[in-house]
Tab-separated table of C-alpha atoms in Angstrom:
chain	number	residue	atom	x	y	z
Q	1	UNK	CA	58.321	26.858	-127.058
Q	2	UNK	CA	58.150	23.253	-128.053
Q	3	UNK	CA	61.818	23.051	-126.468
Q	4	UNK	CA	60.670	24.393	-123.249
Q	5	UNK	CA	57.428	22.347	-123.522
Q	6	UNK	CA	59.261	18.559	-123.807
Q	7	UNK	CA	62.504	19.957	-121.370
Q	8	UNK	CA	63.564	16.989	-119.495
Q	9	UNK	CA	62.836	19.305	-116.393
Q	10	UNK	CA	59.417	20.265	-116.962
Q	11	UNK	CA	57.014	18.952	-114.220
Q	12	UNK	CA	54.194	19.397	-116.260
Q	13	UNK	CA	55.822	17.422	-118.953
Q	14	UNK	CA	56.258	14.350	-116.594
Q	15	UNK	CA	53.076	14.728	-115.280
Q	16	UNK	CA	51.044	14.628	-118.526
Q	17	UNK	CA	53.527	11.917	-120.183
Q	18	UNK	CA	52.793	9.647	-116.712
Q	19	UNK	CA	49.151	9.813	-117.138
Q	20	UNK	CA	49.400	9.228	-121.069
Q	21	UNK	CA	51.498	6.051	-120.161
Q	22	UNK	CA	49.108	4.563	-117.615
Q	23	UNK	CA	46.236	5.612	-119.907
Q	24	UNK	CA	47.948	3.685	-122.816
Q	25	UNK	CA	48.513	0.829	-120.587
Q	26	UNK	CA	45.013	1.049	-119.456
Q	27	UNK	CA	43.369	0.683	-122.917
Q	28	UNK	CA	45.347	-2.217	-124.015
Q	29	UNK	CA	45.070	-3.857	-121.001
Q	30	UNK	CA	41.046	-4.270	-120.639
Q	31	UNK	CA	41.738	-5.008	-124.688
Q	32	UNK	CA	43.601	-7.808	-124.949
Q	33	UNK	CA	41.741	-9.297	-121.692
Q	34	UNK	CA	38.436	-8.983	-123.770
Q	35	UNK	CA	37.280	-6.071	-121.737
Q	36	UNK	CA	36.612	-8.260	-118.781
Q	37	UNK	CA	34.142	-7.064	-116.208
Q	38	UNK	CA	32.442	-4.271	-118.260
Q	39	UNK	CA	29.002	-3.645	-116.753
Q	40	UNK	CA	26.897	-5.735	-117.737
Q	41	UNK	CA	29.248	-8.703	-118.261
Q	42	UNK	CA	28.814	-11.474	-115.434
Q	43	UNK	CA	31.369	-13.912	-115.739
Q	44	UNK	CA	35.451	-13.887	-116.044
Q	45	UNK	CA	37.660	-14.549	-118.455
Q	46	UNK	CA	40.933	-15.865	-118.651
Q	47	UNK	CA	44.544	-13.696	-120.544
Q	48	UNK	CA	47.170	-16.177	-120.651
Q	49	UNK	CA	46.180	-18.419	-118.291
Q	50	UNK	CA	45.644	-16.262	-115.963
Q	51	UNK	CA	41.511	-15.188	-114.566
Q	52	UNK	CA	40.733	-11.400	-114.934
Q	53	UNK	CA	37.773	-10.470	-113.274
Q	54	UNK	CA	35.032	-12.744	-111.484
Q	55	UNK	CA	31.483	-14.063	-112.102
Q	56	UNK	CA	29.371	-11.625	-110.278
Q	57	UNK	CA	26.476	-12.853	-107.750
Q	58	UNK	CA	23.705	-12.378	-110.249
Q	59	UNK	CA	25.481	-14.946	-112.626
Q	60	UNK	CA	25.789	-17.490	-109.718
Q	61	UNK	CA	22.234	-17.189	-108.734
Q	62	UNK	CA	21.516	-17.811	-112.172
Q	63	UNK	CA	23.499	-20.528	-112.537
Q	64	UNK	CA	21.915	-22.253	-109.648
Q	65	UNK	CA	18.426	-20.905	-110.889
Q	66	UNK	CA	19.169	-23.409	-113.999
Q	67	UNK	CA	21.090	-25.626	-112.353
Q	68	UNK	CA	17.936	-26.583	-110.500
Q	69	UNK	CA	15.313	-25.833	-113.298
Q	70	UNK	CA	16.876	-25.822	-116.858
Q	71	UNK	CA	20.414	-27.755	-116.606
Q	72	UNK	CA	20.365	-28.050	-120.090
Q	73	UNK	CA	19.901	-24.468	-120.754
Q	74	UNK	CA	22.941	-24.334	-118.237
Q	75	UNK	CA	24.867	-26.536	-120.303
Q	76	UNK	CA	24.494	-24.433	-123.133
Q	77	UNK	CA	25.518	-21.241	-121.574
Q	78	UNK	CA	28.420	-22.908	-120.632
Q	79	UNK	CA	29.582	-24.123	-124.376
Q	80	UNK	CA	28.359	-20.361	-125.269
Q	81	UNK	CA	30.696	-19.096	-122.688
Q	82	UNK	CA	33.598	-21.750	-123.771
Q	83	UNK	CA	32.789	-20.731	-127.767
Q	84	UNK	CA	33.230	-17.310	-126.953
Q	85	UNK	CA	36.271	-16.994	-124.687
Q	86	UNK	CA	38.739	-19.836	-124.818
Q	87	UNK	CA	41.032	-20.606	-127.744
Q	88	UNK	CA	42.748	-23.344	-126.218
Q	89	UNK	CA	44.358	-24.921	-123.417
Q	90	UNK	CA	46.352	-27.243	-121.561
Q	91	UNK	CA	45.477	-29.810	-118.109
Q	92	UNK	CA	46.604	-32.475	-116.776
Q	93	UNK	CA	43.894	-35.416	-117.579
Q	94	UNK	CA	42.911	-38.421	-115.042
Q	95	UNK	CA	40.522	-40.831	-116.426
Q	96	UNK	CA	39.947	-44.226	-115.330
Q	97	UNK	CA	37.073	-46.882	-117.552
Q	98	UNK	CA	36.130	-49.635	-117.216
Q	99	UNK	CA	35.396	-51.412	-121.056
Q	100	UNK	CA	33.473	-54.610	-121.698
Q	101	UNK	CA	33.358	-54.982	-118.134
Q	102	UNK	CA	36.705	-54.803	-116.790
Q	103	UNK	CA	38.083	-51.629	-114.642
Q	104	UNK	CA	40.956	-50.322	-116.871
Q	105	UNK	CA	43.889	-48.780	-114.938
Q	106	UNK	CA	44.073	-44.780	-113.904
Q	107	UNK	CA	45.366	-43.098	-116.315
Q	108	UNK	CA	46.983	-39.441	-115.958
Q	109	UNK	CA	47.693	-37.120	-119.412
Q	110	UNK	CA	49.519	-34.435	-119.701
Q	111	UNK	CA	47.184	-32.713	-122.345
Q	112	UNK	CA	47.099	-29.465	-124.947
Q	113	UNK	CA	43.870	-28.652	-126.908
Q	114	UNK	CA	43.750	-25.754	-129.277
Q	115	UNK	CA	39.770	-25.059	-131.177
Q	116	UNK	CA	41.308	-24.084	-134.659
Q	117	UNK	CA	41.640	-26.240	-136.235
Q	118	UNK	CA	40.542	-28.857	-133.384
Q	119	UNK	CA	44.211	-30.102	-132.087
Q	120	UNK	CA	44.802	-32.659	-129.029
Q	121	UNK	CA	48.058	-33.468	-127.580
Q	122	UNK	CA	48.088	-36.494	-124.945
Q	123	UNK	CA	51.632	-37.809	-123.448
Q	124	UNK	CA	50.666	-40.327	-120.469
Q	125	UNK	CA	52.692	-39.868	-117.551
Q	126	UNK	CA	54.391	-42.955	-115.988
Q	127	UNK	CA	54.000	-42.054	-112.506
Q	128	UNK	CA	51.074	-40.338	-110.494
Q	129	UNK	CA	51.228	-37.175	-108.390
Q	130	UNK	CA	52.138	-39.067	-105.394
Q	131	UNK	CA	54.925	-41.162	-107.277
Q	132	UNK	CA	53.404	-44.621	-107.696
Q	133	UNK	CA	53.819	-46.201	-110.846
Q	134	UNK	CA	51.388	-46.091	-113.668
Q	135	UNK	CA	50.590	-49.325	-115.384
Q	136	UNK	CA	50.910	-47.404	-119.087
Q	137	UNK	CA	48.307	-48.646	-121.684
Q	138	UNK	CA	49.513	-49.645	-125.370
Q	139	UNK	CA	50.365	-46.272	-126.455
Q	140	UNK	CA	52.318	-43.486	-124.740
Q	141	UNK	CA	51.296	-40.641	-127.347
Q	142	UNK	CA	48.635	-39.504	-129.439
Q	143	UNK	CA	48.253	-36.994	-131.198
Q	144	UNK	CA	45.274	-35.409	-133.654
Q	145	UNK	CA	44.834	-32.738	-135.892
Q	146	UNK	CA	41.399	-32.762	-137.582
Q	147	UNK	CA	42.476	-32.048	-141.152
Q	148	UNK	CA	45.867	-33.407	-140.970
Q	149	UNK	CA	46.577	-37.267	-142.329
Q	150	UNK	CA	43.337	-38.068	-143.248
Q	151	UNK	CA	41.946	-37.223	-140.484
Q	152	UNK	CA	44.013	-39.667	-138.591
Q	153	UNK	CA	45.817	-39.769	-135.358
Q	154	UNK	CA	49.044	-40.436	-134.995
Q	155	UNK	CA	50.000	-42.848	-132.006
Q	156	UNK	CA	53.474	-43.557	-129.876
Q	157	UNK	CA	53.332	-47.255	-129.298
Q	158	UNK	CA	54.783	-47.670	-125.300
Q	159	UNK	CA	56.927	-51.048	-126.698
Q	160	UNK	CA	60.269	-50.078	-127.513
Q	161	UNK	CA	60.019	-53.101	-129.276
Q	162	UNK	CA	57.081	-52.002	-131.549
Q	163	UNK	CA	58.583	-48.835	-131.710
Q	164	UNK	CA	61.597	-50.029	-133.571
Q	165	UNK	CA	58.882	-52.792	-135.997
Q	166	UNK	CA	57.016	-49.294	-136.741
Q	167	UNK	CA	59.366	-46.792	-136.786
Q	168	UNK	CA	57.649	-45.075	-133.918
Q	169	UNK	CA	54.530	-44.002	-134.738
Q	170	UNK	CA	51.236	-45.552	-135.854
Q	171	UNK	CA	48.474	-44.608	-138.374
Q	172	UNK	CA	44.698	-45.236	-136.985
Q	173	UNK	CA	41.482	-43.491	-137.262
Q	174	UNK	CA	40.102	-42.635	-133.735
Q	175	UNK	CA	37.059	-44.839	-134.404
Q	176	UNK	CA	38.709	-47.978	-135.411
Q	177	UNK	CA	37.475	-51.243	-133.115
Q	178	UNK	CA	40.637	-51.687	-131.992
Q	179	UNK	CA	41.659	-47.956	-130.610
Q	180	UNK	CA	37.833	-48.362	-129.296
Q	181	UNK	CA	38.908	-51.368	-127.146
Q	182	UNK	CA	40.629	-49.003	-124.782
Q	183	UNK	CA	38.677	-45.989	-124.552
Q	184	UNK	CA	34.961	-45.191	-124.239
Q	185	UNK	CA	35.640	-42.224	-126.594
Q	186	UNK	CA	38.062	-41.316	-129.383
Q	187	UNK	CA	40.582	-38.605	-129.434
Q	188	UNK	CA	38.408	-36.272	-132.345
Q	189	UNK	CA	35.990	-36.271	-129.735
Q	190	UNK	CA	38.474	-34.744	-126.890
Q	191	UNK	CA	37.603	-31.202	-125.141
Q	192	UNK	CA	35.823	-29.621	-122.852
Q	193	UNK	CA	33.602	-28.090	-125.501
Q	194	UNK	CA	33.100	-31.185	-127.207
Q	195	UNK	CA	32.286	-32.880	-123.708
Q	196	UNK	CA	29.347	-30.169	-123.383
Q	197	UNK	CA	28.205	-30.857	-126.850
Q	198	UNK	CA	27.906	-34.531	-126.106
Q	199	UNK	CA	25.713	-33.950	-122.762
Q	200	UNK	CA	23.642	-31.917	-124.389
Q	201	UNK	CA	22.937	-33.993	-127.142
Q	202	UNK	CA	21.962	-36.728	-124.711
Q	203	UNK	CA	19.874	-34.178	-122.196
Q	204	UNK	CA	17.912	-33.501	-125.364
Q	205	UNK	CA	17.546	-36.752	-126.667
Q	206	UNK	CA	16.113	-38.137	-123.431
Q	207	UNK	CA	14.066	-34.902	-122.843
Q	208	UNK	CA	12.836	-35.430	-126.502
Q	209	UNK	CA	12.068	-38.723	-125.439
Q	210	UNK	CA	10.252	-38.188	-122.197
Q	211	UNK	CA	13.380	-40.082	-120.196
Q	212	UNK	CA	15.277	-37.115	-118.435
Q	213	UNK	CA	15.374	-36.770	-114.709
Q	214	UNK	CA	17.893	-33.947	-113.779
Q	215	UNK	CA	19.025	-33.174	-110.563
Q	216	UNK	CA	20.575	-29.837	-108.673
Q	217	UNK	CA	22.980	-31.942	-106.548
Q	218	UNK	CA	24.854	-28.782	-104.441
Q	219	UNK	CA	27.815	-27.836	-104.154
Q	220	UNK	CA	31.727	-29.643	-103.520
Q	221	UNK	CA	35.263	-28.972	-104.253
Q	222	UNK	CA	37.147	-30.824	-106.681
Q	223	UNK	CA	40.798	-30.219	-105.805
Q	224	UNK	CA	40.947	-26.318	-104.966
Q	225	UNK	CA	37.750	-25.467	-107.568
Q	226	UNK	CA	34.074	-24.721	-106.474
Q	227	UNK	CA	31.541	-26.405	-108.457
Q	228	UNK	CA	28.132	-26.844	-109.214
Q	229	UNK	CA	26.790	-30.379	-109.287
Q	230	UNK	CA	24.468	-31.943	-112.297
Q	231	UNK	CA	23.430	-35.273	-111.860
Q	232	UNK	CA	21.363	-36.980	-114.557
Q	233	UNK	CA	19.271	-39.978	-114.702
Q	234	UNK	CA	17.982	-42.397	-117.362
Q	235	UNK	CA	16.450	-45.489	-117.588
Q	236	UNK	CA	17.724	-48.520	-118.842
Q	237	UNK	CA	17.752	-48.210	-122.473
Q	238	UNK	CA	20.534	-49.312	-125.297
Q	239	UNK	CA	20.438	-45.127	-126.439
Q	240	UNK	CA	21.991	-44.456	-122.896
Q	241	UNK	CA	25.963	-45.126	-122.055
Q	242	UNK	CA	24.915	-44.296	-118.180
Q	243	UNK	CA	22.217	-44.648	-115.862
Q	244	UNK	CA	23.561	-41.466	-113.651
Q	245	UNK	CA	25.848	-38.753	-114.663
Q	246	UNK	CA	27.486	-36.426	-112.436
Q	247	UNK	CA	28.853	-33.345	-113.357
Q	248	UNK	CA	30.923	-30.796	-111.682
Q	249	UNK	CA	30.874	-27.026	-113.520
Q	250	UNK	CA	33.597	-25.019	-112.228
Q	251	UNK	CA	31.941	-21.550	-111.548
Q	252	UNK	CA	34.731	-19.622	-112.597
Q	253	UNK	CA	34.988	-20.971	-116.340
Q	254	UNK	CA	31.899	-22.791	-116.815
Q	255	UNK	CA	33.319	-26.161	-118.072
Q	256	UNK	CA	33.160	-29.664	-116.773
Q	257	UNK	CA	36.382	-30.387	-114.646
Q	258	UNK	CA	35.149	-33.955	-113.536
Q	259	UNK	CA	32.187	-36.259	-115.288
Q	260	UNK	CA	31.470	-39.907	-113.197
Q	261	UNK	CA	29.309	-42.036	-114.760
Q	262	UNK	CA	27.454	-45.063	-112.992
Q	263	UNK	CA	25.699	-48.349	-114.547
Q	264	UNK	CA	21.957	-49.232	-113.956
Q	265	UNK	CA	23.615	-51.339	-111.301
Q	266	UNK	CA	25.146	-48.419	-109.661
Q	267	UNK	CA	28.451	-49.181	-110.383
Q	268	UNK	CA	30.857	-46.447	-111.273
Q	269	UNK	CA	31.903	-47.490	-115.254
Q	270	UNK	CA	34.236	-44.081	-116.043
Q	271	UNK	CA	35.822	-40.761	-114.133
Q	272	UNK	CA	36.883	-38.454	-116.174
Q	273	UNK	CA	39.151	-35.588	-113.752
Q	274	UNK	CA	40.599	-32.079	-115.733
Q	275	UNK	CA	43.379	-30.452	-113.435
Q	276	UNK	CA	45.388	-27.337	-113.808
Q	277	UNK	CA	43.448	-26.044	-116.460
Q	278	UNK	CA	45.092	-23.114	-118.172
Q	279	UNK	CA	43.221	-21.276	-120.664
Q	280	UNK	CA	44.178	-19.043	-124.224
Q	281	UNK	CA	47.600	-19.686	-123.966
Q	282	UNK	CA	48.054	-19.012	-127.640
Q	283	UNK	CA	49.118	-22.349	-128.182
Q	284	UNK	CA	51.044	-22.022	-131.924
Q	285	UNK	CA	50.774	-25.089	-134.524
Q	286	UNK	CA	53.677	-25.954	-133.881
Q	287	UNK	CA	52.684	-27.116	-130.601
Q	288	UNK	CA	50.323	-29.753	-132.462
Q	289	UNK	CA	53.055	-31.748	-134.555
Q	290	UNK	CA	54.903	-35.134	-133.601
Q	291	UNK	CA	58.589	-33.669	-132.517
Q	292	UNK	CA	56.658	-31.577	-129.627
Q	293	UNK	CA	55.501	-34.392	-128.421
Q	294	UNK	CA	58.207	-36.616	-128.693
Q	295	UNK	CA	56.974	-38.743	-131.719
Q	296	UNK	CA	58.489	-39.450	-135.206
Q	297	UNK	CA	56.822	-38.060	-138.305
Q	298	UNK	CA	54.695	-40.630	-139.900
C-alpha cells in the first residue's frame, strides 16, 4: 500500500505533494515578510529590500487627515512604523550645510545603518551622479558603532599625507568642536529613526511652548517617490536651529527621504536628500568594522 501510495506514477501522489509544496512555500513566505497585508494591516513592509504589499487608501487618508491636523501624531506613527519594521538599511546620502555662515560643498555618501546596536557606515563619493567632481571634506570615512571604542568614531582622513602621520584612521567623539565645525549633526545621531526622534522633540517643545505653526504643504516627487509634505514654522528664538522645516514622508515607508531647512531670513541653511533606500537587508556586524569600509583598525 504505502508503495503504491508514494509510486513515482501516481497522479494523486503528484497532485497532493504539488499542493503541499506551494502550501509550504505559502506559509513561509507571508512569514518571513512579516505577514504583510493581513486584514487589518494598512501599510507595507519591506523583505530584503524589496516592498511586499502596499499602504491601503484608508492609511493614506489618514495620513493626510494628520498631516493636516496632528503632524506630530504623524511623525510618531512613522518612528512606530520604522521601530517596528526596519532593521537596517543602506542609501545613498546628499547633504549640503551651510556652518557659521558659509555654504559648505554637496556632499554625496554612500551609507549603511543597522538599529542593533546603532551602526553607521559613511564612504563619501568623489564624484556626483552626473560625474562632476566632488570637492571631498577632511575625512573620506567614518564609521560608528555605539558601544564600540568608547563610544567613538573612527574617521578616514582624505590626506594621504595625514593618512600616513596617523596611520589611517582617527579617534574623535562625534560631539567634539572640531568634528562639529563641519556638520550640523554628529554621526551617533545618524538615521532615519533618529531624524524622526529629533522633529518630534522639537514639534513638542514648541507646541509645549505655544510656538508651533504646522503646515499640510501637498504633495511632490522627490526623485521617483511620492511624498507628503510637512512644513514647520517657529519664531525666532535661540531653542530653534530653523525658522521653516520641510519635510517629505515617503508614503510607502513612512520615513523622511529629504528635510530643507530655512533661516528667519529665508535662506536655505541645510538639505538633507536619502536615495535608494533599501530596507532589512540583514546587514551582519561585520558590515560595521573598518576593513569593510576601507579603513585601518585603530
Amino acid at each position: 500500500m504505502l508503495k503504491r501510495f508514494f509510486g513515482p506514477t501516481t497522479r494523486r501522489t503528484r497532485m497532493l505533494v504539488g499542493l503541499l509544496l506551494a502550501s509550504l512555500f505559502f506559509v513561509l513566505y507571508t512569514t518571513q515578510a512579516g505577514h504583510a497585508n493581513r486584514p487589518g494591516e494598512d501599510f507595507a513592509t519591506v523583505v530584503h529590500g524589496r516592498p511586499v504589499g502596499k499602504t491601503s487608501e484608508s492609511a493614506l487618508e489618514k495620513i493626510e487627515k494628520l498631516a493636516k491636523t496632528d503632524q506630530i501624531a504623524l511623525l510618531e506613527l512613522c518612528l512606530a512604523n520604522y521601530r517596528n519594521h526596519y532593521t537596517d538599511f543602506t542609501c545613498t546620502f546628499i547633504k549640503q550645510e551651510r556652518i557659521n555662515g558659509k555654504m559648505l560643498p554637496k556632499q554625496v555618501v554612500d551609507v549603511a545603518v543597522r538599529q542593533q546596536p546603532h551602526s553607521v557606515a559613511m564612504s563619501w563619493r568623489t564624484v556626483d551622479e552626473d560625474g562632476n567632481a566632488l570637492k571631498m571634506p577632511r575625512a573620506d570615512r567614518a564609521l560608528y558603532v555605539e558601544g564600540m571604542w568608547d563610544n567613538q568614531m573612527l574617521v578616514r582622513p582624505t590626506s594621504g599625507l595625514l593618512q600616513a602621520l596617523t596611520g589611517g584612521v582617527v579617534l574623535r567623539k562625534p560631539t567634539d568642536p572640531d568634528v562639529l565645525e563641519a556638520t550640523l549633526r554628529p554621526i551617533s545621531s545618524f538615521g532615519l529613526d533618529r531624524s524622526l526622534a529629533n522633529l518630534l522633540d522639537v514639534y513638542r517643545q514648541a507646541k509645549d511652548a505655544g510656538d508651533l505653526t504646522a503646515q499640510f504643504a501637498g504633495y511632490v516627487k522627490v526623485g521617483d517617490r511620492d511624498a507628503i509634505v510637512l512644513k514647520r514654522l517657529l519664531p525666532a528664538k535661540k531653542d530653534y536651529l530653523a525658522a521653516t522645516t520641510i519635510i517629505y514622508i515617503d508614503l510607502q515607508y513612512l520615513v523622511p527621504i529629504m528635510i530643507e531647512g530655512y533661516d528667519w531670513n529665508d535662506q536655505k541653511f541645510c538639505t538633507y536628500l536619502f536615495k535608494d533606500i533599501q530596507f532589512n537587508l540583514d546587514l551582519p556586524p561585520e558590515r560595521f568594522t573598518p576593513k569593510a569600509i576601507d579603513m585601518n583598525n585603530p
